[in-house]
mmCIF file of C-alpha atoms in Angstrom:
data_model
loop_
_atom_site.group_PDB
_atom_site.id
_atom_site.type_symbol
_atom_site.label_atom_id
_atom_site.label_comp_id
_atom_site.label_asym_id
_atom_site.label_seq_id
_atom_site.Cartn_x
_atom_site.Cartn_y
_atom_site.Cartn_z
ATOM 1 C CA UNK A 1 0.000 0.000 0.000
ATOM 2 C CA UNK A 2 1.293 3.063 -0.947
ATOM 3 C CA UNK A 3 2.414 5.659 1.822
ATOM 4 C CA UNK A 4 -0.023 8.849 1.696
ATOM 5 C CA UNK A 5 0.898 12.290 1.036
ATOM 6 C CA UNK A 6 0.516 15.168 3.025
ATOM 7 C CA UNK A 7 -0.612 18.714 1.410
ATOM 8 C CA UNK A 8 -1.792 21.645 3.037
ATOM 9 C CA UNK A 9 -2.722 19.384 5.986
ATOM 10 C CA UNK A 10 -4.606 16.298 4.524
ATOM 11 C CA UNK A 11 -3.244 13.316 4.082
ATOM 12 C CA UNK A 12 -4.404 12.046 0.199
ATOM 13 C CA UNK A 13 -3.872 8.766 -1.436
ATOM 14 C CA UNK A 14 -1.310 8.140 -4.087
ATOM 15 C CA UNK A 15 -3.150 6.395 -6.303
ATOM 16 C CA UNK A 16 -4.145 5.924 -10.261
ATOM 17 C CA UNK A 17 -7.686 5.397 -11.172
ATOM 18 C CA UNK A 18 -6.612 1.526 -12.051
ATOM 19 C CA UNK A 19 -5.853 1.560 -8.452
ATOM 20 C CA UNK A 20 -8.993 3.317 -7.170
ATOM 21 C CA UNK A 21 -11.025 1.156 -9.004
ATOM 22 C CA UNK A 22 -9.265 -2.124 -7.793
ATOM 23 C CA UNK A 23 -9.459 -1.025 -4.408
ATOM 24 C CA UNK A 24 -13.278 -0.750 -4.667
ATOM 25 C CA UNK A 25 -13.726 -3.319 -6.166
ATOM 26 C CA UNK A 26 -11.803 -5.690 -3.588
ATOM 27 C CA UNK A 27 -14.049 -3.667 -0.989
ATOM 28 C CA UNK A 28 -17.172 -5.392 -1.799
ATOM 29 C CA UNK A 29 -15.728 -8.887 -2.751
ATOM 30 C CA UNK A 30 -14.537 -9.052 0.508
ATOM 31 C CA UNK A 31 -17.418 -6.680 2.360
ATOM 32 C CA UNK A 32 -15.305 -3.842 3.757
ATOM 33 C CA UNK A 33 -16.510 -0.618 3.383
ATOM 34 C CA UNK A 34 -14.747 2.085 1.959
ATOM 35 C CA UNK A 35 -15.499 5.567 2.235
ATOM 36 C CA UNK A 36 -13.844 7.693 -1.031
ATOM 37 C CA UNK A 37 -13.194 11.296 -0.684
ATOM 38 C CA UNK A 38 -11.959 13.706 -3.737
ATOM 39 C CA UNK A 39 -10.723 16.930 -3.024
ATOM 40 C CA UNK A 40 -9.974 19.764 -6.143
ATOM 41 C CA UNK A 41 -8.771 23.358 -5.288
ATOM 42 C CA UNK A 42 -11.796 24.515 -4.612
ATOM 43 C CA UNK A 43 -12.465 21.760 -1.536
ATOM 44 C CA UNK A 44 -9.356 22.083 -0.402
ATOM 45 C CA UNK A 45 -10.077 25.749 0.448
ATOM 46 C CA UNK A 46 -13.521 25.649 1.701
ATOM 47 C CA UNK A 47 -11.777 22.723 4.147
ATOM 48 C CA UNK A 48 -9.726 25.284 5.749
ATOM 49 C CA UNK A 49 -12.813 27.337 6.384
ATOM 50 C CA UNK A 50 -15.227 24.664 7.525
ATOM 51 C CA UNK A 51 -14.104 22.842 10.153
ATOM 52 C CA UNK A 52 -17.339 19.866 9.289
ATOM 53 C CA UNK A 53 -16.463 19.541 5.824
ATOM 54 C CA UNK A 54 -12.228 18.887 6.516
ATOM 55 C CA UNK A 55 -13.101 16.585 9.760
ATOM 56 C CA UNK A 56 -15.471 13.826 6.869
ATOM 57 C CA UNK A 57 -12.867 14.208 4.010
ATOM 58 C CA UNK A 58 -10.128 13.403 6.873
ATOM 59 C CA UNK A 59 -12.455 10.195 7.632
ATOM 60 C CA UNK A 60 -12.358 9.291 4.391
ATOM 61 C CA UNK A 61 -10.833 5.696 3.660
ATOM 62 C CA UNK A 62 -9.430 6.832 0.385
ATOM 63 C CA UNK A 63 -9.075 10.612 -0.854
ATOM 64 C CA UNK A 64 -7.658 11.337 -4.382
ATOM 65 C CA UNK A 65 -7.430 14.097 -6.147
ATOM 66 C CA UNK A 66 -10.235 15.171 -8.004
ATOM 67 C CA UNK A 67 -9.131 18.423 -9.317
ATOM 68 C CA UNK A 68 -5.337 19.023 -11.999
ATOM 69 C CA UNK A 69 -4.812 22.211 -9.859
ATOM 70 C CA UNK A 70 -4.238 19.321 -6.790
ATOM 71 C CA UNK A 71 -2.013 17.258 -8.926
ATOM 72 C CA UNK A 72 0.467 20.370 -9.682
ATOM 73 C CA UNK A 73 0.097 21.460 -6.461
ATOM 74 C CA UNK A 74 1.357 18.378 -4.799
ATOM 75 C CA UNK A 75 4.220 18.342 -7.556
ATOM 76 C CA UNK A 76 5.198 21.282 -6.690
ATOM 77 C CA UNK A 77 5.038 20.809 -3.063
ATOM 78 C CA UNK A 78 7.421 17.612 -3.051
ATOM 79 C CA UNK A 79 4.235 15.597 -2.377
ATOM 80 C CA UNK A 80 3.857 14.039 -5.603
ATOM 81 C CA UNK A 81 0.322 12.201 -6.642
ATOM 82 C CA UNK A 82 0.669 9.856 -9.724
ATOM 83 C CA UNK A 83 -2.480 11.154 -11.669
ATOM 84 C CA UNK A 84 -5.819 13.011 -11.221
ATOM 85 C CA UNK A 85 -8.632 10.689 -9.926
ATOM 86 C CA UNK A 86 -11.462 12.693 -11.228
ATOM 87 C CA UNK A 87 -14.659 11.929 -9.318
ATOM 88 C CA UNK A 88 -16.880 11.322 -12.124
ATOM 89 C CA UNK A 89 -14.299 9.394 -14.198
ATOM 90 C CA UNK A 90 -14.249 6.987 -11.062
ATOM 91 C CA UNK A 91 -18.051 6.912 -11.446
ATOM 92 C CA UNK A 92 -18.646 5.536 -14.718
ATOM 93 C CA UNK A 93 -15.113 3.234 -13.883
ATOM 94 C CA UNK A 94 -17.234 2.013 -10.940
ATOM 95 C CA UNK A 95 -20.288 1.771 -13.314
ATOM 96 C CA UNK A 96 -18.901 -0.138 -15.884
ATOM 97 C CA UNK A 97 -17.501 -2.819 -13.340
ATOM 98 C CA UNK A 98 -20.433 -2.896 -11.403
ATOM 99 C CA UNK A 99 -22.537 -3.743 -14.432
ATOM 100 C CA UNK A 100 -19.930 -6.275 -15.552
ATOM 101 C CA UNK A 101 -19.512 -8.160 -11.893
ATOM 102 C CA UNK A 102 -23.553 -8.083 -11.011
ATOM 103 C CA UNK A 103 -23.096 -5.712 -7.954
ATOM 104 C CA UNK A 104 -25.928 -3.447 -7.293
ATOM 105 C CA UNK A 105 -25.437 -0.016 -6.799
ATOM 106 C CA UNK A 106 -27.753 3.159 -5.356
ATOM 107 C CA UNK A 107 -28.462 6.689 -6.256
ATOM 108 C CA UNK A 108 -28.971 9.077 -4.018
ATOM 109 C CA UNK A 109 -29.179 13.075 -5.349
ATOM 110 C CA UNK A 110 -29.782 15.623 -7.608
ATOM 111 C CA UNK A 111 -33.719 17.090 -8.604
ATOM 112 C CA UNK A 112 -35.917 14.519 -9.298
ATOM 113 C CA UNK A 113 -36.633 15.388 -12.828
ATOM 114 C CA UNK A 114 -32.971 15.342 -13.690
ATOM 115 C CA UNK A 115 -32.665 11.984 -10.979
ATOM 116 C CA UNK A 116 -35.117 10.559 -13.715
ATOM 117 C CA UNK A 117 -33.303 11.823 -16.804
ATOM 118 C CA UNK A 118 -30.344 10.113 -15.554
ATOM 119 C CA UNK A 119 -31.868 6.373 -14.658
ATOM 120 C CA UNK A 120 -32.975 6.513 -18.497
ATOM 121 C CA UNK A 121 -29.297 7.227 -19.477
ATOM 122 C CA UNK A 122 -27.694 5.283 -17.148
ATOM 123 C CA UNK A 123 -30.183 2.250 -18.134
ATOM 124 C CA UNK A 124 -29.552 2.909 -22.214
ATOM 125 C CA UNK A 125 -25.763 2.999 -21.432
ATOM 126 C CA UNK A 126 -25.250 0.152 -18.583
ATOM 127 C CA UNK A 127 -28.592 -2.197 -19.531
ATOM 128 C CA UNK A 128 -27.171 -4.806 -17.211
ATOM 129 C CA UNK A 129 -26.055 -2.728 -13.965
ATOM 130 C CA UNK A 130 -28.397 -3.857 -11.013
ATOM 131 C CA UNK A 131 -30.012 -0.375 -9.818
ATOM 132 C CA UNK A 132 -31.130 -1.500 -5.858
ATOM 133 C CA UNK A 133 -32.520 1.816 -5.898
ATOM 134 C CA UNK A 134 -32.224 5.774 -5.700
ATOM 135 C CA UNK A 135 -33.586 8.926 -4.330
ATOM 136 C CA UNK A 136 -33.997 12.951 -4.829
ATOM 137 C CA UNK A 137 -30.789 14.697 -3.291
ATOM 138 C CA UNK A 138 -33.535 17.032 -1.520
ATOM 139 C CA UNK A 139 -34.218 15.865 2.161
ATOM 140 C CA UNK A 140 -33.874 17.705 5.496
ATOM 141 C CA UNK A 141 -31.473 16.776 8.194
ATOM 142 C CA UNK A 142 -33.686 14.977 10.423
ATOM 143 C CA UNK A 143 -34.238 12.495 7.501
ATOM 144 C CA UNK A 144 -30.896 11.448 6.744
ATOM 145 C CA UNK A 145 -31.005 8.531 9.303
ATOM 146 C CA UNK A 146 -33.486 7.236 7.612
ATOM 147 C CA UNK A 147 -32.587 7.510 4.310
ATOM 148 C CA UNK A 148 -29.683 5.543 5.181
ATOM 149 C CA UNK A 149 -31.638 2.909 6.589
ATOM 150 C CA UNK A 150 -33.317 2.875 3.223
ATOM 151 C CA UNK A 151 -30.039 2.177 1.380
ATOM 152 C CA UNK A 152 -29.314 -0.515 3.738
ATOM 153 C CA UNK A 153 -32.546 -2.400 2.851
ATOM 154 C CA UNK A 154 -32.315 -2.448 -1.009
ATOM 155 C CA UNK A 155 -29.298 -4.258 0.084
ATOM 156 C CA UNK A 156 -26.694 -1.699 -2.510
ATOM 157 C CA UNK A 157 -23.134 -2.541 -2.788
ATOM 158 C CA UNK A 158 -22.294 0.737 -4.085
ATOM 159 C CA UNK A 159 -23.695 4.022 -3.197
ATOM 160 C CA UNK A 160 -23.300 7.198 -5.023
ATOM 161 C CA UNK A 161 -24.180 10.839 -3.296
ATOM 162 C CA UNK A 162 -24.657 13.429 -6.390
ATOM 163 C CA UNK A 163 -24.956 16.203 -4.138
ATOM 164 C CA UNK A 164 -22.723 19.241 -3.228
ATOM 165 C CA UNK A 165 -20.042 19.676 -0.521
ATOM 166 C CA UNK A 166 -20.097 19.651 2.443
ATOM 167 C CA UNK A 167 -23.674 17.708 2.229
ATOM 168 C CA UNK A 168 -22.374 14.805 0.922
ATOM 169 C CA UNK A 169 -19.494 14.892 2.969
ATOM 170 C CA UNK A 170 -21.324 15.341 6.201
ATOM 171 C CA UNK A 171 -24.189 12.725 4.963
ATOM 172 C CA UNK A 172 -21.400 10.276 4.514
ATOM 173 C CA UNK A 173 -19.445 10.887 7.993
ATOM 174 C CA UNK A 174 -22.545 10.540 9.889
ATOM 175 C CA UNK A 175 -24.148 8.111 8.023
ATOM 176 C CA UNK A 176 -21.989 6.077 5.418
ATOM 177 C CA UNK A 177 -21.967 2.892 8.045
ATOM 178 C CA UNK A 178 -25.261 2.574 8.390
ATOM 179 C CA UNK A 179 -26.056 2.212 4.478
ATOM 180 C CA UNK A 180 -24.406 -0.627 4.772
ATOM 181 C CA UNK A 181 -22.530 -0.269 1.051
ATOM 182 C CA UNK A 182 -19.260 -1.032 0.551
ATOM 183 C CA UNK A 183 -18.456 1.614 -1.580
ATOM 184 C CA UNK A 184 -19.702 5.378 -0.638
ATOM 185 C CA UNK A 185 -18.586 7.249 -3.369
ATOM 186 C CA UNK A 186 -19.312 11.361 -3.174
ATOM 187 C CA UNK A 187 -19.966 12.295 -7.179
ATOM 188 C CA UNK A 188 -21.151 15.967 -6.798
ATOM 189 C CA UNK A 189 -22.951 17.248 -10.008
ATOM 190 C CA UNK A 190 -22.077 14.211 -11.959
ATOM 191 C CA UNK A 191 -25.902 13.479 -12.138
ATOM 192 C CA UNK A 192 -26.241 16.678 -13.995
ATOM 193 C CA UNK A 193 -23.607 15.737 -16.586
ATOM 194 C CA UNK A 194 -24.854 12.051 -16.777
ATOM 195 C CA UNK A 195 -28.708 13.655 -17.124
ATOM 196 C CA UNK A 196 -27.429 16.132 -20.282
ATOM 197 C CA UNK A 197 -28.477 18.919 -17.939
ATOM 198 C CA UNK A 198 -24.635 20.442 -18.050
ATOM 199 C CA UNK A 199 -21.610 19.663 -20.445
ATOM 200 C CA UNK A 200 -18.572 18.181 -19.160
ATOM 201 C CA UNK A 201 -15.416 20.291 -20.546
ATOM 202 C CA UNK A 202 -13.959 18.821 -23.251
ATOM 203 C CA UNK A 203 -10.592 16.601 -22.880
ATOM 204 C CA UNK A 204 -7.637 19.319 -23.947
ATOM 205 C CA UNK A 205 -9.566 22.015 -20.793
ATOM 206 C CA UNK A 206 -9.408 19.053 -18.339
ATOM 207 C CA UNK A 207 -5.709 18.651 -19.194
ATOM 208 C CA UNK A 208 -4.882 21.967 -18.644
ATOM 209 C CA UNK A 209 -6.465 22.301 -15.659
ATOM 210 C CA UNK A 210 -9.306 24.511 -16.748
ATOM 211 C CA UNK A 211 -12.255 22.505 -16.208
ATOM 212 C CA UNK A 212 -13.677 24.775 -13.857
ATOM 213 C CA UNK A 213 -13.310 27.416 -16.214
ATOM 214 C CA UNK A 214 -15.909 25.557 -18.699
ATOM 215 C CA UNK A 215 -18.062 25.363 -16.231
ATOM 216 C CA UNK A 216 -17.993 28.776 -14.841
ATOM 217 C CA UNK A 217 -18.365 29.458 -19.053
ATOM 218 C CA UNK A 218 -21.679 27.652 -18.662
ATOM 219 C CA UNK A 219 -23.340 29.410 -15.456
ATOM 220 C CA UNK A 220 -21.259 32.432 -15.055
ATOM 221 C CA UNK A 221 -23.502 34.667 -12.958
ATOM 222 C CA UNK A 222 -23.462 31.269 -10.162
ATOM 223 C CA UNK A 223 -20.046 30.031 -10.553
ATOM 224 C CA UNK A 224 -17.984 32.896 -12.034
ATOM 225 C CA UNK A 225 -17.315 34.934 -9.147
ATOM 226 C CA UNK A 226 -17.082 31.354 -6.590
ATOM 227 C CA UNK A 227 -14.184 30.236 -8.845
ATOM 228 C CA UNK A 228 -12.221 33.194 -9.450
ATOM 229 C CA UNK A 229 -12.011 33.348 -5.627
ATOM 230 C CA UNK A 230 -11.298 30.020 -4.750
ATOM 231 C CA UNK A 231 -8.768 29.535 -7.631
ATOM 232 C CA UNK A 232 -6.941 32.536 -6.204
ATOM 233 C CA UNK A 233 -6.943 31.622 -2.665
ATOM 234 C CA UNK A 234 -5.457 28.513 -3.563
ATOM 235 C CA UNK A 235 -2.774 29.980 -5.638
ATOM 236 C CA UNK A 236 -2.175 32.061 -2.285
ATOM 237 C CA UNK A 237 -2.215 29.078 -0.340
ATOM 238 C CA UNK A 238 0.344 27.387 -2.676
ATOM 239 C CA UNK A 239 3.019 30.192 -2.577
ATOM 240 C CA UNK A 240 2.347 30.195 1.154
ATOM 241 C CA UNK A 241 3.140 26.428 1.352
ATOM 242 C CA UNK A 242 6.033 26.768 -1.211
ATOM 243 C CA UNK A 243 7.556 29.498 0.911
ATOM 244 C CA UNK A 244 7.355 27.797 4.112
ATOM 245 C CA UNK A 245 9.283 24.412 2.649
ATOM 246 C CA UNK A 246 11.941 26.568 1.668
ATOM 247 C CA UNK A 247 14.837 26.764 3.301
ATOM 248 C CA UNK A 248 16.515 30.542 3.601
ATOM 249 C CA UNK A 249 19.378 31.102 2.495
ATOM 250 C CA UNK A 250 20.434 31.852 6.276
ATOM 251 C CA UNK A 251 19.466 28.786 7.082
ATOM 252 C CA UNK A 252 21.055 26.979 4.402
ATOM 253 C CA UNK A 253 24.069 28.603 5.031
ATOM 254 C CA UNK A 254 24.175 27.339 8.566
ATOM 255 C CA UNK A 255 23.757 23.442 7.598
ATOM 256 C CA UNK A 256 26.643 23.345 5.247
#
């Protein structure tokens, strides 16, 4: 098992998506649960700021790194990660092998009109994948217990949260165990993108580490503004980092 890398403060997995996906899959033959976390810039910020949301990614089994920006970052930082793990890349991985091995998975987020939109695709695309069932991403606090005791009865191997941080963070901290999955598995809007509702940036922006930048394209009077500012505070955050790992020249001087 690989050692784990430490940036900014949380410890992340070295892993490639071959990797991810074996480890997942080894979860449920052997019924151990495992608990995935992905963290991009933008997390990695709002982690610093919300004490709740850093605490469930920390007890994550696995975190990867959703997001390029992490990738570089951790380069940079003398933490090196192999490759990006992107979330919904993992998805459709997890999918794909679910479909092939018989293991049943569960949806659980997003409107239900787009919730819909998506069984259809996700039924066209993976006819044989064993749906154990699924439910609208819109519930109050005081019904996530039993939600989760819903998952647990349709008896899913694989559960996948299409809702937004920290919700699906917090939904799986408190209540990840008692779904009784093997596989909890955070995918944000991925429901959207699956449903057609938004585009996915094309291959060459996720490359280059501009993903977000599509997206803020796409809904720029919601996400414009939230990206610009997280982007830069984690360019701050990096220099900060970069600075601090740095030895002076002082210092240096004094060691040789």
């Amino acid at each position: 098992m690989s050692e784990r890398r430490t940036l900014f403060g949380v410890e992340l997995d070295p892993l490639t998506m071959d990797e991810t996906v074996r480890r997942c899959l080894e979860a449920v033959r052997h019924s151990r649960q495992l608990e995935i976390g992905v963290v991009n810039a933008a997390k990695l910020v709002n982690m610093r700021r919300d004490p709740r949301l850093a605490a469930a990614v920390a007890g994550c089994d696995l975190v990867v790194a959703d997001g390029q920006a992490v990738v570089w970052a951790a380069r940079v930082l003398r933490a090196p990660l192999p490759e990006r793990v992107a979330g919904i890349d993992l998805f459709m991985r997890l999918l794909a092998e679910a479909e092939t091995a018989g293991m049943s998975v569960y949806f659980l987020g997003a409107k239900e009109e787009v919730l819909e939109e998506m069984l259809s695709r996700v039924a066209d695309r993976f006819p044989g994948l064993k749906v154990a069932g699924s439910r609208n991403g819109y519930f109050d606090d005081s019904q996530q217990e039993s939600i989760a005791g819903a998952i647990a009865e349709s008896g899913a191997q694989m559960l996948f949260l299409g809702m937004t941080s920290p919700k699906k963070e917090i939904f799986t901290a408190a209540y990840g165990e008692r779904t009784g999955a093997h596989v909890v598995h955070g995918v944000g809007g991925s429901f959207d993108i699956l449903a057609g509702i938004t585009k996915r940036a094309p291959e060459v922006w996720q490359r280059w580490g501009v993903e977000w930048l599509y997206r803020a394209l796409q809904e720029p009077r919601r996400l414009g503004r939230r990206y610009v500012t997280t982007n830069t505070a984690f360019l701050l955050m990096t220099a900060r980092e970069l600075i601090r790992l740095t030895p002076s020249p002082a210092s240096a001087n004094r060691s040789n």
